[in-house]
Coordinates of C-alpha atoms in Angstrom, one line a residue:
X1 CA 0.0 0.0 0.1
X2 CA 1.1 3.6 -0.7
X3 CA 0.6 5.6 2.2
X4 CA 0.9 9.5 2.3
X5 CA 1.7 10.0 6.0
X6 CA 0.9 13.7 7.6
X7 CA 3.5 14.4 10.1
X8 CA 3.0 17.2 12.6
X9 CA 6.3 16.1 14.5
X10 CA 4.4 13.8 16.8
X11 CA 6.6 11.8 19.3
X12 CA 5.5 8.5 18.1
X13 CA 5.5 8.9 14.4
X14 CA 8.8 7.2 13.5
X15 CA 7.8 4.0 15.5
X16 CA 4.5 3.9 13.6
X17 CA 6.2 4.5 10.1
X18 CA 8.8 1.8 11.0
X19 CA 6.1 -0.6 11.5
X20 CA 4.3 0.5 8.3
X21 CA 7.5 -0.2 6.3
X22 CA 8.2 -3.6 8.1
X23 CA 4.6 -4.5 6.9
X24 CA 5.7 -3.8 3.3
X25 CA 3.9 -0.4 3.0
X26 CA 5.6 2.6 1.1
X27 CA 5.6 5.7 3.1
X28 CA 6.0 9.4 1.8
X29 CA 5.7 12.3 4.2
X30 CA 3.8 15.5 3.8
X31 CA 3.7 18.6 6.2
X32 CA 1.7 22.0 6.0
X33 CA 0.6 24.5 8.5
X34 CA -3.0 23.7 9.1
X35 CA -3.2 26.7 11.4
X36 CA -6.8 26.2 12.9
X37 CA -7.0 23.0 11.3
X38 CA -9.2 24.3 8.3
X39 CA -8.4 23.8 4.5
X40 CA -7.1 26.7 2.7
X41 CA -5.8 27.4 -0.7
X42 CA -2.1 26.7 0.2
X43 CA -2.6 23.7 2.1
X44 CA -4.8 22.3 -0.6
X45 CA -2.2 23.1 -3.3
X46 CA 0.6 21.4 -1.3
X47 CA -1.7 18.3 -0.9
X48 CA -2.6 18.1 -4.5
X49 CA 0.9 18.3 -5.7
X50 CA 1.7 15.3 -3.5
X51 CA -1.2 13.4 -3.8
X52 CA -2.4 13.9 -7.4
X53 CA -0.4 12.8 -10.5
X54 CA -0.1 15.9 -12.7
X55 CA -0.1 14.1 -16.0
X56 CA -3.2 11.8 -15.7
X57 CA -4.8 13.2 -12.6
X58 CA -4.7 9.8 -10.9
X59 CA -4.1 9.3 -7.2
X60 CA -0.6 8.5 -5.9
X61 CA -1.6 6.9 -2.7
X62 CA -4.0 4.3 -1.2
X63 CA -4.7 6.3 1.8
X64 CA -3.6 9.4 3.8
X65 CA -2.6 8.7 7.6
X66 CA -2.3 10.9 10.7
X67 CA -2.2 10.7 14.3
X68 CA -5.1 12.6 15.7
X69 CA -7.8 14.1 13.5
X70 CA -6.9 16.9 11.2
X71 CA -10.2 18.4 9.6
X72 CA -8.2 20.0 6.9
X73 CA -6.7 16.7 5.8
X74 CA -10.1 15.1 5.7
X75 CA -11.6 17.8 3.7
X76 CA -8.6 17.4 1.0
X77 CA -9.2 13.7 1.1
X78 CA -12.8 14.2 0.6
X79 CA -12.2 16.4 -2.4
X80 CA -10.0 13.9 -4.2
X81 CA -11.9 10.7 -2.8
X82 CA -8.7 9.3 -1.1
X83 CA -9.2 7.3 2.2
X84 CA -8.4 9.3 5.3
X85 CA -7.2 7.2 8.3
X86 CA -6.8 9.1 11.7
X87 CA -5.7 7.3 14.8
X88 CA -6.5 9.6 17.8
X89 CA -4.2 9.4 21.0
X90 CA -5.3 12.6 22.6
X91 CA -8.3 12.7 24.9
X92 CA -10.1 15.1 24.8
X93 CA -9.5 16.0 21.3
X94 CA -12.1 18.5 20.0
X95 CA -11.4 18.5 16.5
X96 CA -13.7 15.1 16.6
X97 CA -16.5 17.7 16.9
X98 CA -15.6 19.0 13.5
X99 CA -18.6 19.0 10.9
X100 CA -16.0 17.1 8.9
X101 CA -16.0 14.0 11.1
X102 CA -18.8 12.4 8.9
X103 CA -16.9 12.6 5.5
X104 CA -17.2 9.4 3.9
X105 CA -13.5 9.1 3.3
X106 CA -12.7 8.9 7.0
X107 CA -11.6 5.9 9.1
X108 CA -11.2 7.6 12.6
X109 CA -9.9 5.4 15.6
X110 CA -10.1 6.2 19.1
X111 CA -8.9 4.4 22.0
X112 CA -11.6 5.0 24.6
X113 CA -14.8 3.0 24.3
X114 CA -16.9 5.6 25.9
X115 CA -15.7 8.1 23.5
X116 CA -16.2 5.7 20.8
X117 CA -19.6 4.9 21.8
X118 CA -20.7 8.6 22.4
X119 CA -19.6 9.3 18.7
X120 CA -21.4 6.4 17.2
X121 CA -24.6 7.4 19.1
X122 CA -24.3 10.8 17.0
X123 CA -24.9 8.6 14.0
X124 CA -21.3 8.7 12.6
X125 CA -20.3 5.5 10.7
X126 CA -16.6 6.7 10.2
X127 CA -15.9 6.0 13.8
X128 CA -13.5 2.9 14.8
X129 CA -12.0 1.5 17.9
X130 CA -8.5 0.6 18.6
X131 CA -6.2 0.5 21.6
X132 CA -3.0 2.4 21.2
X133 CA 0.2 0.7 20.3
X134 CA 4.2 0.5 20.8
X135 CA 7.1 -0.3 18.5
X136 CA 7.6 -3.8 20.0
X137 CA 11.0 -4.6 18.3
X138 CA 12.7 -1.2 19.1
X139 CA 11.6 -1.4 22.8
X140 CA 12.9 -5.1 23.2
X141 CA 16.2 -4.3 21.7
X142 CA 16.2 -1.2 24.1
X143 CA 15.7 -3.3 27.1
X144 CA 18.0 -6.1 26.1
X145 CA 20.8 -3.5 25.5
X146 CA 20.2 -2.0 28.8
X147 CA 20.2 -5.3 30.6
X148 CA 23.5 -6.2 28.7
X149 CA 25.2 -3.1 30.0
X150 CA 24.8 -4.6 33.6
X151 CA 25.4 -8.1 33.1
X152 CA 21.8 -9.3 32.6
X153 CA 20.5 -7.7 35.7
X154 CA 18.2 -4.4 36.0
X155 CA 20.1 -1.9 38.0
X156 CA 17.3 0.6 39.4
X157 CA 17.7 4.3 39.2
X158 CA 14.5 5.2 41.0
X159 CA 12.3 3.6 43.4
X160 CA 9.0 5.4 42.7
X161 CA 8.5 7.2 39.4
X162 CA 5.8 9.2 37.7
X163 CA 6.3 10.4 34.1
X164 CA 3.5 12.9 33.1
X165 CA 2.1 16.4 32.9
X166 CA 0.8 17.9 36.1
X167 CA -1.4 20.3 34.5
X168 CA -0.9 22.8 37.2
X169 CA 0.0 25.8 34.7
X170 CA -2.3 27.6 32.1
X171 CA -3.9 24.5 31.2
X172 CA -5.6 24.2 34.6
X173 CA -8.5 26.1 33.3
X174 CA -10.6 25.6 36.5
X175 CA -8.2 27.6 38.7
X176 CA -8.3 30.6 36.1
X177 CA -11.9 31.0 36.3
X178 CA -11.9 34.5 38.1
X179 CA -15.5 34.5 39.8
X180 CA -18.0 31.7 40.7
X181 CA -20.9 32.1 43.2
X182 CA -19.9 30.8 46.5
X183 CA -22.6 28.1 46.5
X184 CA -21.8 26.8 43.0
X185 CA -18.1 26.9 43.8
X186 CA -18.4 25.1 46.9
X187 CA -20.6 22.4 45.6
X188 CA -18.4 22.0 42.6
X189 CA -15.3 21.8 44.9
X190 CA -17.2 19.1 46.9
X191 CA -17.7 16.9 43.9
X192 CA -14.1 17.4 42.8
X193 CA -12.9 16.3 46.3
X194 CA -15.2 13.3 46.2
X195 CA -14.0 12.4 42.6
X196 CA -10.4 12.2 43.8
X197 CA -10.9 9.3 46.1
X198 CA -12.7 7.2 43.5
X199 CA -10.8 5.6 40.8
X200 CA -12.6 4.0 37.8
X201 CA -15.9 6.1 37.9
X202 CA -16.8 9.5 36.7
X203 CA -19.3 11.4 39.1
X204 CA -19.7 14.3 36.6
X205 CA -22.0 12.2 34.5
X206 CA -24.1 11.2 37.3
X207 CA -27.3 13.5 37.3
X208 CA -27.7 12.8 41.0
X209 CA -24.4 13.9 41.9
X210 CA -23.7 16.6 39.5
X211 CA -27.0 17.8 38.1
X212 CA -27.4 19.4 34.7
X213 CA -28.6 22.6 36.2
X214 CA -25.0 22.7 37.8
X215 CA -23.5 22.6 34.3
X216 CA -25.6 25.1 32.8
X217 CA -24.9 27.5 35.7
X218 CA -21.3 27.1 35.3
X219 CA -21.4 27.9 31.7
X220 CA -23.0 31.2 32.7
X221 CA -19.5 32.3 34.1
X222 CA -17.4 30.0 31.9
X223 CA -17.7 31.4 28.3
X224 CA -16.4 29.5 25.1
X225 CA -16.0 30.9 21.7
X226 CA -18.2 29.3 19.1
X227 CA -17.1 29.8 15.8
X228 CA -19.9 27.4 14.0
X229 CA -17.2 25.1 12.4
X230 CA -17.6 22.6 15.0
X231 CA -20.3 20.8 16.9
X232 CA -18.9 21.0 20.2
X233 CA -20.7 19.7 23.0
X234 CA -19.8 22.6 25.5
X235 CA -21.6 20.9 28.3
X236 CA -18.7 18.2 28.0
X237 CA -16.1 20.7 27.6
X238 CA -17.2 22.0 31.0
X239 CA -17.0 18.7 32.6
X240 CA -13.7 18.1 31.0
X241 CA -12.3 21.2 32.7
X242 CA -13.4 19.8 36.1
X243 CA -11.9 16.3 35.3
X244 CA -8.6 18.1 34.5
X245 CA -9.0 19.9 37.9
X246 CA -9.4 16.6 39.5
X247 CA -6.3 15.3 37.7
X248 CA -4.0 18.2 39.0
X249 CA -5.2 17.5 42.4
X250 CA -4.7 13.8 42.6
X251 CA -1.5 13.8 40.8
X252 CA -0.1 16.4 43.2
X253 CA -1.6 14.8 46.3
X254 CA -0.6 11.3 45.5
X255 CA 2.9 12.4 44.7
X256 CA 3.2 14.3 47.8
X257 CA 2.2 11.3 50.0
X258 CA 4.6 9.1 47.8
X259 CA 7.5 11.6 48.4
X260 CA 6.7 11.5 52.3
X261 CA 7.0 7.6 52.5
X262 CA 9.1 6.7 49.5
X263 CA 12.3 7.9 47.4
X264 CA 10.1 9.4 44.6
X265 CA 11.0 11.2 41.4
X266 CA 8.9 13.2 38.8
X267 CA 9.4 13.6 35.2
X268 CA 7.5 16.5 33.7
X269 CA 7.0 19.7 31.4
X270 CA 9.0 22.9 32.6
X271 CA 7.2 25.2 34.8
X272 CA 5.6 22.5 37.2
X273 CA 5.0 23.5 40.9
X274 CA 7.4 21.8 43.2
X275 CA 6.2 19.1 45.3
X276 CA 7.9 18.5 48.7
X277 CA 10.2 15.5 48.8
X278 CA 9.7 14.7 45.4
X279 CA 12.7 15.4 42.7
X280 CA 11.7 16.9 39.6
X281 CA 14.0 15.7 36.7
X282 CA 12.5 17.3 33.9
X283 CA 11.6 16.0 30.6
X284 CA 12.3 12.6 29.3
X285 CA 12.6 12.0 25.4
X286 CA 10.1 9.6 24.2
X287 CA 12.3 7.6 22.0
X288 CA 15.5 7.2 24.2
X289 CA 15.3 8.5 27.8
X290 CA 11.7 7.5 28.6
X291 CA 11.9 3.7 28.1
X292 CA 15.0 3.7 30.2
X293 CA 13.4 5.7 33.0
X294 CA 10.4 3.0 32.9
X295 CA 12.8 0.1 32.8
X296 CA 15.0 1.3 35.7
X297 CA 12.3 2.4 38.1
X298 CA 11.2 -0.1 40.7
X299 CA 7.6 1.3 40.5
X300 CA 6.0 3.3 37.7
X301 CA 2.7 5.2 38.3
X302 CA 0.0 5.8 36.0
X303 CA -2.7 8.3 37.3
X304 CA -5.0 8.6 34.4
X305 CA -6.1 12.1 32.8
X306 CA -9.9 12.0 34.1
X307 CA -11.0 12.9 30.7
X308 CA -10.1 9.2 29.5
X309 CA -13.1 7.8 30.8
X310 CA -12.4 4.1 30.0
X311 CA -9.7 3.8 27.6
X312 CA -5.9 2.7 28.3
X313 CA -3.6 5.6 28.3
X314 CA -0.4 5.3 26.1
X315 CA 1.6 5.6 29.4
X316 CA 0.3 2.4 30.5
X317 CA 1.4 0.5 27.3
X318 CA 4.6 2.6 27.1
X319 CA 5.7 1.5 30.7
X320 CA 4.9 -2.3 30.3
X321 CA 6.5 -2.5 26.9
X322 CA 9.7 -1.2 28.4
X323 CA 9.6 -4.0 30.9
X324 CA 8.6 -1.5 33.8
X325 CA 6.6 -2.6 36.8
X326 CA 3.2 -0.5 36.8
X327 CA 0.8 0.3 39.4
X328 CA -2.0 2.2 37.8
X329 CA -5.3 3.6 38.8
X330 CA -8.5 1.4 37.9
X331 CA -9.6 1.8 34.6
X332 CA -12.5 -0.2 32.9
X333 CA -10.4 -1.1 29.7
X334 CA -7.3 -1.7 31.7
X335 CA -9.0 -4.4 33.6
X336 CA -10.5 -5.8 30.4
X337 CA -7.2 -6.3 28.8
X338 CA -4.8 -7.0 31.6
X339 CA -4.8 -9.4 34.6
X340 CA -4.6 -7.5 37.9
X341 CA -1.8 -8.7 40.0
X342 CA -0.1 -10.7 37.2
X343 CA 0.5 -8.3 34.2
X344 CA 0.3 -5.1 36.2
X345 CA -1.2 -3.8 39.7
X346 CA -4.5 -1.9 39.8
X347 CA -5.4 0.5 42.6
X348 CA -8.8 1.3 43.6
X349 CA -8.2 4.6 45.5
X350 CA -5.2 6.9 46.2
X351 CA -4.8 5.2 49.6
X352 CA -4.6 1.8 47.9
X353 CA -2.1 3.1 45.3
X354 CA 0.2 4.3 48.0
X355 CA -0.3 1.0 50.2
X356 CA 0.3 -1.3 47.1
X357 CA 3.4 0.9 46.2
X358 CA 4.9 0.0 49.7
X359 CA 4.3 -3.7 49.5
X360 CA 5.8 -4.0 45.9
X361 CA 8.8 -2.0 46.8
X362 CA 9.7 -4.6 49.4
X363 CA 8.6 -7.8 47.3
X364 CA 11.2 -7.6 44.4
X365 CA 10.5 -11.1 43.0
X366 CA 6.8 -10.6 42.6
X367 CA 7.4 -7.3 41.1
X368 CA 9.9 -8.5 38.4
X369 CA 7.7 -11.3 37.5
X370 CA 4.6 -9.0 37.0
X371 CA 6.9 -6.6 35.0
X372 CA 7.9 -9.8 32.8
X373 CA 4.4 -10.9 32.2
X374 CA 3.1 -7.2 31.5
X375 CA 5.9 -6.6 28.8
X376 CA 5.3 -10.2 27.4
X377 CA 1.6 -9.1 26.8
X378 CA 2.1 -5.8 25.5
X379 CA 5.0 -6.7 23.1
X380 CA 2.7 -9.4 21.7
X381 CA -0.7 -7.8 21.7
X382 CA 0.0 -4.2 21.6
X383 CA 2.5 -3.8 18.7
X384 CA 2.1 -1.5 15.8
X385 CA 2.7 -4.2 13.4
X386 CA -0.2 -6.2 14.7
X387 CA -2.7 -3.2 15.2
X388 CA -1.7 -1.6 11.9
X389 CA -3.2 -4.5 10.1
X390 CA -6.5 -3.7 11.5
X391 CA -6.2 0.0 11.4
X392 CA -5.0 0.3 7.7
X393 CA -8.0 -1.7 6.6
X394 CA -9.9 0.6 4.2

């Protein structure tokens, strides 16, 4: 298959393209500035020059591929009747609310079943479901090379590690709201606090807990620009703002507690607020540093962004593929695909996560066996080479 791959310098692009080539596909890259994701004359010209044969007007590619959904690409593919395959790894990802999502050329894969069902209920036949993936061969070699450096044994660099965004900056939109009536803020803060203590359930979608009237009242004070070019569910955007606030709180609170009890490190974006007793080691390159961090940490933590309602975050798959031992919050699809206590460890509350961290720090043999089984599962079932056979089906 000839694939025109749209690159926006996403961190996992080369892993995916490597697998495509191994499967026998020919890959060409295309890049252009989509600006606000809309198609304009310049992007259409660049696309046409690459995708269409000037001599006979025939298509040069069997499909166009991108990570995340790019409405401008969909429009260009629709114009020239070229299948467009999008594999979405961001959640929330509001371009999915573009009016172009129903274009007949689209094959849009999302990794969260709750999101998949919501989009299907809107009547879109262009939506598909797939878990996310890793480059199994690259990561297996990295792990083998790391262990070879130390005579076949893992030499740990960290006891407890969290790698991810704390969102305690400008992306924490809830704390940027200048005013909410005291009664509304008090009620909302109480639900946020309650949500922090419960993994695997979303209190904001329970009308008995967070009534629709509260959402409408919040929208009186938190405004959004409506261009008319997207069919965005602004009520759900409001809930995502609250879910992110929950994530901010629980990541900070869990890490603070971990820092008080264990040797704990954090890899995160610049500008994060310091957490006492937790060493912030900055960012880690996805292709090189990150697998080493996961492999050489005794306990890796996953604290899922709350807007991912059921899906398996890429962090989970990345940790396991690198041979890292993982303790994660409970998530429906993690429980569906993995065996708790055999391939990873699930926690059902922040307290449970902290308690299990202490236990597994003291039980190295159990920890290593669980990490081994988890890596075996991911390298076998979550490889790009395996999943792309389905994703690239036109």
